[in-house]
């Protein structure tokens, strides 16, 4: 470090931050400057994968501050950590191992943020939780491929349901199915529930709604010929209530 060579037998203590520098106190109380400031702002743990990463803030060699998220496996490995040279971090062969020790100290002081990458019911540390954008039962935030971050607030949602959803039977049905899916998801964690979900997708006006209405027995639609068999029973011989009772 500087003009001092590191030897295997050296014992160092007091690696810490001081005046925008990482310093180290040697066993003879000599203060050695290791590198420009590097700190862990927060540690992030994925409760689904158990993966750990940290938000690292550092001062570049040209004087600005940058932040980068790095997996724990990378910043605790000197061979991986030194690659952050390319981002401007003041790191080199002579100080990389000391910076690893410093980051080990830093992560013990940094706040821990929990995230989840899966949705639905599960358990965390023996506690039942439900994971949506924000988890219920634990402080955790979703980080994944789905755009589920809430827009607006609960009062706006209640008003939307009252003025735009409850006045239309199809939208009320969709709301009911949505609530039922959460219940079934919970039951499937406790008992063996076979949930079959069928998605119809396609361009507008290609018949998706029409075929669903025909299957449910909507009186607006008349089937001129043919049969629709479900569980070896012809649905066309049932009214809408019978079809629903049979799982349609």
JSON list of C-alpha atoms in Angstrom, two decimals:
[
{"chain": "A", "resi": 1, "resn": "UNK", "atom": "CA", "xyz": [0.00, 0.00, 0.00]},
{"chain": "A", "resi": 2, "resn": "UNK", "atom": "CA", "xyz": [1.75, 3.14, -1.15]},
{"chain": "A", "resi": 3, "resn": "UNK", "atom": "CA", "xyz": [5.45, 2.56, -0.50]},
{"chain": "A", "resi": 4, "resn": "UNK", "atom": "CA", "xyz": [4.78, -0.28, 1.93]},
{"chain": "A", "resi": 5, "resn": "UNK", "atom": "CA", "xyz": [4.74, -3.90, 0.78]},
{"chain": "A", "resi": 6, "resn": "UNK", "atom": "CA", "xyz": [2.07, -6.30, 2.01]},
{"chain": "A", "resi": 7, "resn": "UNK", "atom": "CA", "xyz": [3.46, -9.47, 3.58]},
{"chain": "A", "resi": 8, "resn": "UNK", "atom": "CA", "xyz": [1.57, -12.55, 4.64]},
{"chain": "A", "resi": 9, "resn": "UNK", "atom": "CA", "xyz": [2.66, -12.09, 8.25]},
{"chain": "A", "resi": 10, "resn": "UNK", "atom": "CA", "xyz": [1.39, -8.52, 8.60]},
{"chain": "A", "resi": 11, "resn": "UNK", "atom": "CA", "xyz": [-1.59, -7.98, 10.89]},
{"chain": "A", "resi": 12, "resn": "UNK", "atom": "CA", "xyz": [-3.81, -4.98, 10.17]},
{"chain": "A", "resi": 13, "resn": "UNK", "atom": "CA", "xyz": [-6.66, -3.58, 12.18]},
{"chain": "A", "resi": 14, "resn": "UNK", "atom": "CA", "xyz": [-9.03, -0.66, 12.04]},
{"chain": "A", "resi": 15, "resn": "UNK", "atom": "CA", "xyz": [-9.90, -0.65, 8.34]},
{"chain": "A", "resi": 16, "resn": "UNK", "atom": "CA", "xyz": [-12.37, 2.22, 8.07]},
{"chain": "A", "resi": 17, "resn": "UNK", "atom": "CA", "xyz": [-13.47, 5.35, 6.25]},
{"chain": "A", "resi": 18, "resn": "UNK", "atom": "CA", "xyz": [-11.97, 8.73, 7.08]},
{"chain": "A", "resi": 19, "resn": "UNK", "atom": "CA", "xyz": [-12.08, 11.99, 5.11]},
{"chain": "A", "resi": 20, "resn": "UNK", "atom": "CA", "xyz": [-13.28, 10.35, 1.87]},
{"chain": "A", "resi": 21, "resn": "UNK", "atom": "CA", "xyz": [-10.57, 7.70, 2.08]},
{"chain": "A", "resi": 22, "resn": "UNK", "atom": "CA", "xyz": [-10.39, 4.07, 3.15]},
{"chain": "A", "resi": 23, "resn": "UNK", "atom": "CA", "xyz": [-7.61, 3.88, 5.70]},
{"chain": "A", "resi": 24, "resn": "UNK", "atom": "CA", "xyz": [-6.00, 1.07, 7.62]},
{"chain": "A", "resi": 25, "resn": "UNK", "atom": "CA", "xyz": [-4.22, 1.10, 10.96]},
{"chain": "A", "resi": 26, "resn": "UNK", "atom": "CA", "xyz": [-1.24, -1.22, 11.06]},
{"chain": "A", "resi": 27, "resn": "UNK", "atom": "CA", "xyz": [-0.13, -3.16, 14.13]},
{"chain": "A", "resi": 28, "resn": "UNK", "atom": "CA", "xyz": [2.44, -0.44, 14.86]},
{"chain": "A", "resi": 29, "resn": "UNK", "atom": "CA", "xyz": [-0.35, 2.21, 14.76]},
{"chain": "A", "resi": 30, "resn": "UNK", "atom": "CA", "xyz": [0.82, 3.48, 11.39]},
{"chain": "A", "resi": 31, "resn": "UNK", "atom": "CA", "xyz": [-2.08, 4.89, 9.33]},
{"chain": "A", "resi": 32, "resn": "UNK", "atom": "CA", "xyz": [-2.05, 3.71, 5.74]},
{"chain": "A", "resi": 33, "resn": "UNK", "atom": "CA", "xyz": [-4.25, 5.18, 3.01]},
{"chain": "A", "resi": 34, "resn": "UNK", "atom": "CA", "xyz": [-5.79, 2.31, 1.04]},
{"chain": "A", "resi": 35, "resn": "UNK", "atom": "CA", "xyz": [-7.96, 3.98, -1.62]},
{"chain": "A", "resi": 36, "resn": "UNK", "atom": "CA", "xyz": [-10.57, 6.64, -2.28]},
{"chain": "A", "resi": 37, "resn": "UNK", "atom": "CA", "xyz": [-13.93, 6.24, -0.54]},
{"chain": "A", "resi": 38, "resn": "UNK", "atom": "CA", "xyz": [-15.83, 2.99, -1.07]},
{"chain": "A", "resi": 39, "resn": "UNK", "atom": "CA", "xyz": [-18.89, 2.18, 1.01]},
{"chain": "A", "resi": 40, "resn": "UNK", "atom": "CA", "xyz": [-21.92, -0.12, 1.01]},
{"chain": "A", "resi": 41, "resn": "UNK", "atom": "CA", "xyz": [-25.12, 1.92, 1.18]},
{"chain": "A", "resi": 42, "resn": "UNK", "atom": "CA", "xyz": [-27.42, -1.09, 1.55]},
{"chain": "A", "resi": 43, "resn": "UNK", "atom": "CA", "xyz": [-27.45, -4.85, 1.21]},
{"chain": "A", "resi": 44, "resn": "UNK", "atom": "CA", "xyz": [-30.25, -6.42, -0.83]},
{"chain": "A", "resi": 45, "resn": "UNK", "atom": "CA", "xyz": [-31.47, -9.97, -0.21]},
{"chain": "A", "resi": 46, "resn": "UNK", "atom": "CA", "xyz": [-33.87, -11.85, -2.50]},
{"chain": "A", "resi": 47, "resn": "UNK", "atom": "CA", "xyz": [-36.04, -13.95, -0.19]},
{"chain": "A", "resi": 48, "resn": "UNK", "atom": "CA", "xyz": [-36.96, -16.29, -3.07]},
{"chain": "A", "resi": 49, "resn": "UNK", "atom": "CA", "xyz": [-33.50, -17.08, -4.42]},
{"chain": "A", "resi": 50, "resn": "UNK", "atom": "CA", "xyz": [-31.53, -16.18, -1.25]},
{"chain": "A", "resi": 51, "resn": "UNK", "atom": "CA", "xyz": [-29.22, -14.19, -3.51]},
{"chain": "A", "resi": 52, "resn": "UNK", "atom": "CA", "xyz": [-27.43, -11.22, -1.92]},
{"chain": "A", "resi": 53, "resn": "UNK", "atom": "CA", "xyz": [-26.15, -8.08, -3.59]},
{"chain": "A", "resi": 54, "resn": "UNK", "atom": "CA", "xyz": [-25.18, -4.64, -2.38]},
{"chain": "A", "resi": 55, "resn": "UNK", "atom": "CA", "xyz": [-25.44, -1.06, -3.55]},
{"chain": "A", "resi": 56, "resn": "UNK", "atom": "CA", "xyz": [-21.87, 0.20, -3.50]},
{"chain": "A", "resi": 57, "resn": "UNK", "atom": "CA", "xyz": [-21.04, 3.91, -3.60]},
{"chain": "A", "resi": 58, "resn": "UNK", "atom": "CA", "xyz": [-17.51, 4.89, -4.54]},
{"chain": "A", "resi": 59, "resn": "UNK", "atom": "CA", "xyz": [-15.38, 7.89, -5.44]},
{"chain": "A", "resi": 60, "resn": "UNK", "atom": "CA", "xyz": [-13.83, 7.59, -8.87]},
{"chain": "A", "resi": 61, "resn": "UNK", "atom": "CA", "xyz": [-10.22, 8.43, -9.64]},
{"chain": "A", "resi": 62, "resn": "UNK", "atom": "CA", "xyz": [-11.47, 11.59, -11.42]},
{"chain": "A", "resi": 63, "resn": "UNK", "atom": "CA", "xyz": [-13.34, 12.83, -8.36]},
{"chain": "A", "resi": 64, "resn": "UNK", "atom": "CA", "xyz": [-17.03, 12.07, -8.97]},
{"chain": "A", "resi": 65, "resn": "UNK", "atom": "CA", "xyz": [-19.21, 9.63, -7.01]},
{"chain": "A", "resi": 66, "resn": "UNK", "atom": "CA", "xyz": [-20.89, 6.64, -8.64]},
{"chain": "A", "resi": 67, "resn": "UNK", "atom": "CA", "xyz": [-23.19, 3.89, -7.42]},
{"chain": "A", "resi": 68, "resn": "UNK", "atom": "CA", "xyz": [-23.38, 0.32, -8.67]},
{"chain": "A", "resi": 69, "resn": "UNK", "atom": "CA", "xyz": [-25.18, -2.85, -7.56]},
{"chain": "A", "resi": 70, "resn": "UNK", "atom": "CA", "xyz": [-22.80, -5.80, -7.25]},
{"chain": "A", "resi": 71, "resn": "UNK", "atom": "CA", "xyz": [-23.49, -9.37, -6.21]},
{"chain": "A", "resi": 72, "resn": "UNK", "atom": "CA", "xyz": [-21.87, -10.47, -2.96]},
{"chain": "A", "resi": 73, "resn": "UNK", "atom": "CA", "xyz": [-20.02, -13.23, -4.79]},
{"chain": "A", "resi": 74, "resn": "UNK", "atom": "CA", "xyz": [-18.29, -10.57, -6.89]},
{"chain": "A", "resi": 75, "resn": "UNK", "atom": "CA", "xyz": [-17.36, -7.98, -4.30]},
{"chain": "A", "resi": 76, "resn": "UNK", "atom": "CA", "xyz": [-16.06, -10.60, -1.85]},
{"chain": "A", "resi": 77, "resn": "UNK", "atom": "CA", "xyz": [-13.84, -12.09, -4.56]},
{"chain": "A", "resi": 78, "resn": "UNK", "atom": "CA", "xyz": [-10.68, -10.05, -5.32]},
{"chain": "A", "resi": 79, "resn": "UNK", "atom": "CA", "xyz": [-10.49, -11.41, -8.87]},
{"chain": "A", "resi": 80, "resn": "UNK", "atom": "CA", "xyz": [-14.01, -10.15, -9.58]},
{"chain": "A", "resi": 81, "resn": "UNK", "atom": "CA", "xyz": [-13.87, -6.96, -7.52]},
{"chain": "A", "resi": 82, "resn": "UNK", "atom": "CA", "xyz": [-10.84, -5.62, -9.35]},
{"chain": "A", "resi": 83, "resn": "UNK", "atom": "CA", "xyz": [-12.91, -5.51, -12.56]},
{"chain": "A", "resi": 84, "resn": "UNK", "atom": "CA", "xyz": [-14.66, -2.44, -11.10]},
{"chain": "A", "resi": 85, "resn": "UNK", "atom": "CA", "xyz": [-11.58, -0.56, -12.26]},
{"chain": "A", "resi": 86, "resn": "UNK", "atom": "CA", "xyz": [-13.47, -0.13, -15.52]},
{"chain": "A", "resi": 87, "resn": "UNK", "atom": "CA", "xyz": [-16.10, 1.93, -13.65]},
{"chain": "A", "resi": 88, "resn": "UNK", "atom": "CA", "xyz": [-13.46, 4.29, -12.23]},
{"chain": "A", "resi": 89, "resn": "UNK", "atom": "CA", "xyz": [-13.08, 2.76, -8.77]},
{"chain": "A", "resi": 90, "resn": "UNK", "atom": "CA", "xyz": [-9.71, 3.38, -7.12]},
{"chain": "A", "resi": 91, "resn": "UNK", "atom": "CA", "xyz": [-8.78, -0.28, -7.02]},
{"chain": "A", "resi": 92, "resn": "UNK", "atom": "CA", "xyz": [-5.67, -2.16, -8.11]},
{"chain": "A", "resi": 93, "resn": "UNK", "atom": "CA", "xyz": [-3.71, -5.31, -7.43]},
{"chain": "A", "resi": 94, "resn": "UNK", "atom": "CA", "xyz": [-1.97, -3.76, -4.42]},
{"chain": "A", "resi": 95, "resn": "UNK", "atom": "CA", "xyz": [-5.15, -2.84, -2.51]},
{"chain": "A", "resi": 96, "resn": "UNK", "atom": "CA", "xyz": [-7.91, -5.13, -3.75]},
{"chain": "A", "resi": 97, "resn": "UNK", "atom": "CA", "xyz": [-7.68, -7.64, -0.87]},
{"chain": "A", "resi": 98, "resn": "UNK", "atom": "CA", "xyz": [-7.83, -4.86, 1.72]},
{"chain": "A", "resi": 99, "resn": "UNK", "atom": "CA", "xyz": [-10.90, -3.42, -0.01]},
{"chain": "A", "resi": 100, "resn": "UNK", "atom": "CA", "xyz": [-12.55, -6.86, 0.23]},
{"chain": "A", "resi": 101, "resn": "UNK", "atom": "CA", "xyz": [-11.93, -6.81, 4.01]},
{"chain": "A", "resi": 102, "resn": "UNK", "atom": "CA", "xyz": [-13.28, -3.26, 4.14]},
{"chain": "A", "resi": 103, "resn": "UNK", "atom": "CA", "xyz": [-16.47, -4.23, 2.28]},
{"chain": "A", "resi": 104, "resn": "UNK", "atom": "CA", "xyz": [-16.90, -7.17, 4.64]},
{"chain": "A", "resi": 105, "resn": "UNK", "atom": "CA", "xyz": [-16.89, -4.66, 7.51]},
{"chain": "A", "resi": 106, "resn": "UNK", "atom": "CA", "xyz": [-19.21, -2.34, 5.61]},
{"chain": "A", "resi": 107, "resn": "UNK", "atom": "CA", "xyz": [-21.91, -4.93, 4.92]},
{"chain": "A", "resi": 108, "resn": "UNK", "atom": "CA", "xyz": [-22.17, -5.69, 8.64]},
{"chain": "A", "resi": 109, "resn": "UNK", "atom": "CA", "xyz": [-23.16, -2.06, 9.22]},
{"chain": "A", "resi": 110, "resn": "UNK", "atom": "CA", "xyz": [-25.31, -1.51, 6.13]},
{"chain": "A", "resi": 111, "resn": "UNK", "atom": "CA", "xyz": [-29.13, -1.69, 6.28]},
{"chain": "A", "resi": 112, "resn": "UNK", "atom": "CA", "xyz": [-30.67, -4.81, 4.73]},
{"chain": "A", "resi": 113, "resn": "UNK", "atom": "CA", "xyz": [-33.43, -4.45, 2.14]},
{"chain": "A", "resi": 114, "resn": "UNK", "atom": "CA", "xyz": [-35.55, -7.51, 1.34]},
{"chain": "A", "resi": 115, "resn": "UNK", "atom": "CA", "xyz": [-36.91, -8.07, -2.16]},
{"chain": "A", "resi": 116, "resn": "UNK", "atom": "CA", "xyz": [-38.85, -10.90, -3.79]},
{"chain": "A", "resi": 117, "resn": "UNK", "atom": "CA", "xyz": [-38.82, -12.13, -7.38]},
{"chain": "A", "resi": 118, "resn": "UNK", "atom": "CA", "xyz": [-41.88, -14.41, -7.23]},
{"chain": "A", "resi": 119, "resn": "UNK", "atom": "CA", "xyz": [-45.54, -13.66, -6.53]},
{"chain": "A", "resi": 120, "resn": "UNK", "atom": "CA", "xyz": [-48.20, -15.33, -4.42]},
{"chain": "A", "resi": 121, "resn": "UNK", "atom": "CA", "xyz": [-48.30, -17.05, -1.07]},
{"chain": "A", "resi": 122, "resn": "UNK", "atom": "CA", "xyz": [-45.21, -18.55, 0.53]},
{"chain": "A", "resi": 123, "resn": "UNK", "atom": "CA", "xyz": [-43.42, -18.76, 3.86]},
{"chain": "A", "resi": 124, "resn": "UNK", "atom": "CA", "xyz": [-40.42, -16.81, 5.06]},
{"chain": "A", "resi": 125, "resn": "UNK", "atom": "CA", "xyz": [-38.64, -17.89, 8.22]},
{"chain": "A", "resi": 126, "resn": "UNK", "atom": "CA", "xyz": [-41.71, -19.96, 9.12]},
{"chain": "A", "resi": 127, "resn": "UNK", "atom": "CA", "xyz": [-44.11, -17.04, 8.65]},
{"chain": "A", "resi": 128, "resn": "UNK", "atom": "CA", "xyz": [-46.97, -17.03, 6.14]},
{"chain": "A", "resi": 129, "resn": "UNK", "atom": "CA", "xyz": [-46.62, -14.13, 3.68]},
{"chain": "A", "resi": 130, "resn": "UNK", "atom": "CA", "xyz": [-48.26, -12.94, 0.48]},
{"chain": "A", "resi": 131, "resn": "UNK", "atom": "CA", "xyz": [-46.06, -11.41, -2.20]},
{"chain": "A", "resi": 132, "resn": "UNK", "atom": "CA", "xyz": [-47.39, -8.80, -4.60]},
{"chain": "A", "resi": 133, "resn": "UNK", "atom": "CA", "xyz": [-45.59, -5.53, -5.37]},
{"chain": "A", "resi": 134, "resn": "UNK", "atom": "CA", "xyz": [-45.32, -5.09, -1.61]},
{"chain": "A", "resi": 135, "resn": "UNK", "atom": "CA", "xyz": [-45.39, -8.22, 0.50]},
{"chain": "A", "resi": 136, "resn": "UNK", "atom": "CA", "xyz": [-47.93, -8.70, 3.28]},
{"chain": "A", "resi": 137, "resn": "UNK", "atom": "CA", "xyz": [-46.43, -10.10, 6.46]},
{"chain": "A", "resi": 138, "resn": "UNK", "atom": "CA", "xyz": [-42.90, -8.88, 5.75]},
{"chain": "A", "resi": 139, "resn": "UNK", "atom": "CA", "xyz": [-41.20, -5.72, 4.48]},
{"chain": "A", "resi": 140, "resn": "UNK", "atom": "CA", "xyz": [-40.28, -6.74, 0.93]},
{"chain": "A", "resi": 141, "resn": "UNK", "atom": "CA", "xyz": [-40.65, -5.21, -2.53]},
{"chain": "A", "resi": 142, "resn": "UNK", "atom": "CA", "xyz": [-41.08, -7.01, -5.85]},
{"chain": "A", "resi": 143, "resn": "UNK", "atom": "CA", "xyz": [-38.24, -6.95, -8.37]},
{"chain": "A", "resi": 144, "resn": "UNK", "atom": "CA", "xyz": [-39.07, -9.02, -11.41]},
{"chain": "A", "resi": 145, "resn": "UNK", "atom": "CA", "xyz": [-40.30, -8.98, -15.01]},
{"chain": "A", "resi": 146, "resn": "UNK", "atom": "CA", "xyz": [-43.93, -7.99, -14.33]},
{"chain": "A", "resi": 147, "resn": "UNK", "atom": "CA", "xyz": [-45.10, -4.36, -14.27]},
{"chain": "A", "resi": 148, "resn": "UNK", "atom": "CA", "xyz": [-47.22, -4.53, -11.13]},
{"chain": "A", "resi": 149, "resn": "UNK", "atom": "CA", "xyz": [-46.25, -1.35, -9.32]},
{"chain": "A", "resi": 150, "resn": "UNK", "atom": "CA", "xyz": [-49.52, 0.24, -8.10]},
{"chain": "A", "resi": 151, "resn": "UNK", "atom": "CA", "xyz": [-50.71, 3.45, -9.68]},
{"chain": "A", "resi": 152, "resn": "UNK", "atom": "CA", "xyz": [-52.76, 5.88, -7.59]},
{"chain": "A", "resi": 153, "resn": "UNK", "atom": "CA", "xyz": [-54.02, 5.03, -4.10]},
{"chain": "A", "resi": 154, "resn": "UNK", "atom": "CA", "xyz": [-56.64, 2.80, -2.47]},
{"chain": "A", "resi": 155, "resn": "UNK", "atom": "CA", "xyz": [-59.35, 5.46, -2.55]},
{"chain": "A", "resi": 156, "resn": "UNK", "atom": "CA", "xyz": [-58.90, 5.91, -6.28]},
{"chain": "A", "resi": 157, "resn": "UNK", "atom": "CA", "xyz": [-59.14, 2.14, -6.76]},
{"chain": "A", "resi": 158, "resn": "UNK", "atom": "CA", "xyz": [-62.36, 1.98, -4.71]},
{"chain": "A", "resi": 159, "resn": "UNK", "atom": "CA", "xyz": [-63.85, 4.79, -6.78]},
{"chain": "A", "resi": 160, "resn": "UNK", "atom": "CA", "xyz": [-62.82, 3.07, -10.01]},
{"chain": "A", "resi": 161, "resn": "UNK", "atom": "CA", "xyz": [-64.46, -0.19, -8.91]},
{"chain": "A", "resi": 162, "resn": "UNK", "atom": "CA", "xyz": [-67.67, 1.60, -7.94]},
{"chain": "A", "resi": 163, "resn": "UNK", "atom": "CA", "xyz": [-67.99, 3.78, -11.04]},
{"chain": "A", "resi": 164, "resn": "UNK", "atom": "CA", "xyz": [-66.46, 1.63, -13.78]},
{"chain": "A", "resi": 165, "resn": "UNK", "atom": "CA", "xyz": [-66.60, -2.03, -12.75]},
{"chain": "A", "resi": 166, "resn": "UNK", "atom": "CA", "xyz": [-69.63, -2.78, -10.60]},
{"chain": "A", "resi": 167, "resn": "UNK", "atom": "CA", "xyz": [-72.02, -1.31, -13.16]},
{"chain": "A", "resi": 168, "resn": "UNK", "atom": "CA", "xyz": [-71.11, -3.95, -15.77]},
{"chain": "A", "resi": 169, "resn": "UNK", "atom": "CA", "xyz": [-71.76, -7.65, -15.26]},
{"chain": "A", "resi": 170, "resn": "UNK", "atom": "CA", "xyz": [-68.71, -8.85, -17.29]},
{"chain": "A", "resi": 171, "resn": "UNK", "atom": "CA", "xyz": [-66.32, -6.62, -15.35]},
{"chain": "A", "resi": 172, "resn": "UNK", "atom": "CA", "xyz": [-67.87, -7.72, -12.03]},
{"chain": "A", "resi": 173, "resn": "UNK", "atom": "CA", "xyz": [-67.26, -11.31, -13.11]},
{"chain": "A", "resi": 174, "resn": "UNK", "atom": "CA", "xyz": [-63.61, -10.55, -13.91]},
{"chain": "A", "resi": 175, "resn": "UNK", "atom": "CA", "xyz": [-63.20, -8.93, -10.48]},
{"chain": "A", "resi": 176, "resn": "UNK", "atom": "CA", "xyz": [-64.73, -11.99, -8.81]},
{"chain": "A", "resi": 177, "resn": "UNK", "atom": "CA", "xyz": [-62.45, -14.37, -10.70]},
{"chain": "A", "resi": 178, "resn": "UNK", "atom": "CA", "xyz": [-59.43, -12.25, -9.76]},
{"chain": "A", "resi": 179, "resn": "UNK", "atom": "CA", "xyz": [-60.30, -12.45, -6.07]},
{"chain": "A", "resi": 180, "resn": "UNK", "atom": "CA", "xyz": [-61.03, -16.16, -6.36]},
{"chain": "A", "resi": 181, "resn": "UNK", "atom": "CA", "xyz": [-57.62, -16.79, -7.92]},
{"chain": "A", "resi": 182, "resn": "UNK", "atom": "CA", "xyz": [-55.90, -15.41, -4.82]},
{"chain": "A", "resi": 183, "resn": "UNK", "atom": "CA", "xyz": [-58.00, -17.70, -2.60]},
{"chain": "A", "resi": 184, "resn": "UNK", "atom": "CA", "xyz": [-57.26, -20.73, -4.77]},
{"chain": "A", "resi": 185, "resn": "UNK", "atom": "CA", "xyz": [-53.57, -19.84, -4.75]},
{"chain": "A", "resi": 186, "resn": "UNK", "atom": "CA", "xyz": [-53.62, -19.91, -0.94]},
{"chain": "A", "resi": 187, "resn": "UNK", "atom": "CA", "xyz": [-55.53, -23.20, -0.82]},
{"chain": "A", "resi": 188, "resn": "UNK", "atom": "CA", "xyz": [-53.04, -24.78, -3.22]},
{"chain": "A", "resi": 189, "resn": "UNK", "atom": "CA", "xyz": [-50.32, -24.13, -0.62]},
{"chain": "A", "resi": 190, "resn": "UNK", "atom": "CA", "xyz": [-52.28, -26.13, 1.95]},
{"chain": "A", "resi": 191, "resn": "UNK", "atom": "CA", "xyz": [-54.11, -28.83, -0.01]},
{"chain": "A", "resi": 192, "resn": "UNK", "atom": "CA", "xyz": [-53.78, -30.40, -3.44]},
{"chain": "A", "resi": 193, "resn": "UNK", "atom": "CA", "xyz": [-55.80, -28.12, -5.72]},
{"chain": "A", "resi": 194, "resn": "UNK", "atom": "CA", "xyz": [-55.64, -28.63, -9.46]},
{"chain": "A", "resi": 195, "resn": "UNK", "atom": "CA", "xyz": [-56.02, -25.18, -11.00]},
{"chain": "A", "resi": 196, "resn": "UNK", "atom": "CA", "xyz": [-56.51, -25.02, -14.76]},
{"chain": "A", "resi": 197, "resn": "UNK", "atom": "CA", "xyz": [-56.05, -21.58, -16.29]},
{"chain": "A", "resi": 198, "resn": "UNK", "atom": "CA", "xyz": [-56.74, -21.08, -19.98]},
{"chain": "A", "resi": 199, "resn": "UNK", "atom": "CA", "xyz": [-55.68, -17.86, -21.71]},
{"chain": "A", "resi": 200, "resn": "UNK", "atom": "CA", "xyz": [-57.27, -16.77, -24.98]},
{"chain": "A", "resi": 201, "resn": "UNK", "atom": "CA", "xyz": [-55.17, -14.21, -26.81]},
{"chain": "A", "resi": 202, "resn": "UNK", "atom": "CA", "xyz": [-55.37, -12.63, -30.22]},
{"chain": "A", "resi": 203, "resn": "UNK", "atom": "CA", "xyz": [-56.20, -9.45, -32.06]},
{"chain": "A", "resi": 204, "resn": "UNK", "atom": "CA", "xyz": [-59.37, -7.52, -31.41]},
{"chain": "A", "resi": 205, "resn": "UNK", "atom": "CA", "xyz": [-62.60, -8.71, -33.11]},
{"chain": "A", "resi": 206, "resn": "UNK", "atom": "CA", "xyz": [-61.23, -12.21, -33.77]},
{"chain": "A", "resi": 207, "resn": "UNK", "atom": "CA", "xyz": [-63.91, -13.96, -31.69]},
{"chain": "A", "resi": 208, "resn": "UNK", "atom": "CA", "xyz": [-62.41, -14.41, -28.22]},
{"chain": "A", "resi": 209, "resn": "UNK", "atom": "CA", "xyz": [-65.38, -12.94, -26.35]},
{"chain": "A", "resi": 210, "resn": "UNK", "atom": "CA", "xyz": [-67.86, -14.59, -28.73]},
{"chain": "A", "resi": 211, "resn": "UNK", "atom": "CA", "xyz": [-66.59, -18.12, -28.12]},
{"chain": "A", "resi": 212, "resn": "UNK", "atom": "CA", "xyz": [-66.59, -17.54, -24.35]},
{"chain": "A", "resi": 213, "resn": "UNK", "atom": "CA", "xyz": [-70.20, -16.37, -24.47]},
{"chain": "A", "resi": 214, "resn": "UNK", "atom": "CA", "xyz": [-71.19, -19.36, -26.58]},
{"chain": "A", "resi": 215, "resn": "UNK", "atom": "CA", "xyz": [-69.50, -21.72, -24.10]},
{"chain": "A", "resi": 216, "resn": "UNK", "atom": "CA", "xyz": [-71.38, -20.08, -21.21]},
{"chain": "A", "resi": 217, "resn": "UNK", "atom": "CA", "xyz": [-74.73, -20.24, -23.00]},
{"chain": "A", "resi": 218, "resn": "UNK", "atom": "CA", "xyz": [-75.32, -16.53, -23.63]},
{"chain": "A", "resi": 219, "resn": "UNK", "atom": "CA", "xyz": [-78.87, -16.33, -25.08]},
{"chain": "A", "resi": 220, "resn": "UNK", "atom": "CA", "xyz": [-77.70, -13.73, -27.61]},
{"chain": "A", "resi": 221, "resn": "UNK", "atom": "CA", "xyz": [-75.88, -16.50, -29.47]},
{"chain": "A", "resi": 222, "resn": "UNK", "atom": "CA", "xyz": [-77.55, -19.50, -31.10]},
{"chain": "A", "resi": 223, "resn": "UNK", "atom": "CA", "xyz": [-75.59, -22.57, -32.13]},
{"chain": "A", "resi": 224, "resn": "UNK", "atom": "CA", "xyz": [-77.05, -23.83, -35.42]},
{"chain": "A", "resi": 225, "resn": "UNK", "atom": "CA", "xyz": [-75.30, -27.18, -35.52]},
{"chain": "A", "resi": 226, "resn": "UNK", "atom": "CA", "xyz": [-72.66, -29.32, -33.83]},
{"chain": "A", "resi": 227, "resn": "UNK", "atom": "CA", "xyz": [-71.92, -30.12, -30.20]},
{"chain": "A", "resi": 228, "resn": "UNK", "atom": "CA", "xyz": [-69.64, -28.86, -27.44]},
{"chain": "A", "resi": 229, "resn": "UNK", "atom": "CA", "xyz": [-68.45, -31.68, -25.22]},
{"chain": "A", "resi": 230, "resn": "UNK", "atom": "CA", "xyz": [-66.93, -31.09, -21.79]},
{"chain": "A", "resi": 231, "resn": "UNK", "atom": "CA", "xyz": [-66.30, -34.03, -19.45]},
{"chain": "A", "resi": 232, "resn": "UNK", "atom": "CA", "xyz": [-68.19, -36.23, -21.94]},
{"chain": "A", "resi": 233, "resn": "UNK", "atom": "CA", "xyz": [-71.32, -34.08, -21.62]},
{"chain": "A", "resi": 234, "resn": "UNK", "atom": "CA", "xyz": [-72.76, -31.86, -24.36]},
{"chain": "A", "resi": 235, "resn": "UNK", "atom": "CA", "xyz": [-72.82, -28.31, -23.00]},
{"chain": "A", "resi": 236, "resn": "UNK", "atom": "CA", "xyz": [-75.51, -27.33, -25.47]},
{"chain": "A", "resi": 237, "resn": "UNK", "atom": "CA", "xyz": [-77.96, -29.44, -23.47]},
{"chain": "A", "resi": 238, "resn": "UNK", "atom": "CA", "xyz": [-77.29, -27.38, -20.31]},
{"chain": "A", "resi": 239, "resn": "UNK", "atom": "CA", "xyz": [-78.37, -23.90, -19.31]},
{"chain": "A", "resi": 240, "resn": "UNK", "atom": "CA", "xyz": [-75.82, -21.38, -18.06]},
{"chain": "A", "resi": 241, "resn": "UNK", "atom": "CA", "xyz": [-76.26, -22.31, -14.40]},
{"chain": "A", "resi": 242, "resn": "UNK", "atom": "CA", "xyz": [-75.67, -26.01, -15.10]},
{"chain": "A", "resi": 243, "resn": "UNK", "atom": "CA", "xyz": [-72.55, -25.19, -17.11]},
{"chain": "A", "resi": 244, "resn": "UNK", "atom": "CA", "xyz": [-71.17, -23.10, -14.26]},
{"chain": "A", "resi": 245, "resn": "UNK", "atom": "CA", "xyz": [-71.84, -25.87, -11.75]},
{"chain": "A", "resi": 246, "resn": "UNK", "atom": "CA", "xyz": [-69.89, -28.25, -13.98]},
{"chain": "A", "resi": 247, "resn": "UNK", "atom": "CA", "xyz": [-66.83, -26.00, -13.99]},
{"chain": "A", "resi": 248, "resn": "UNK", "atom": "CA", "xyz": [-67.27, -23.76, -17.03]}
]
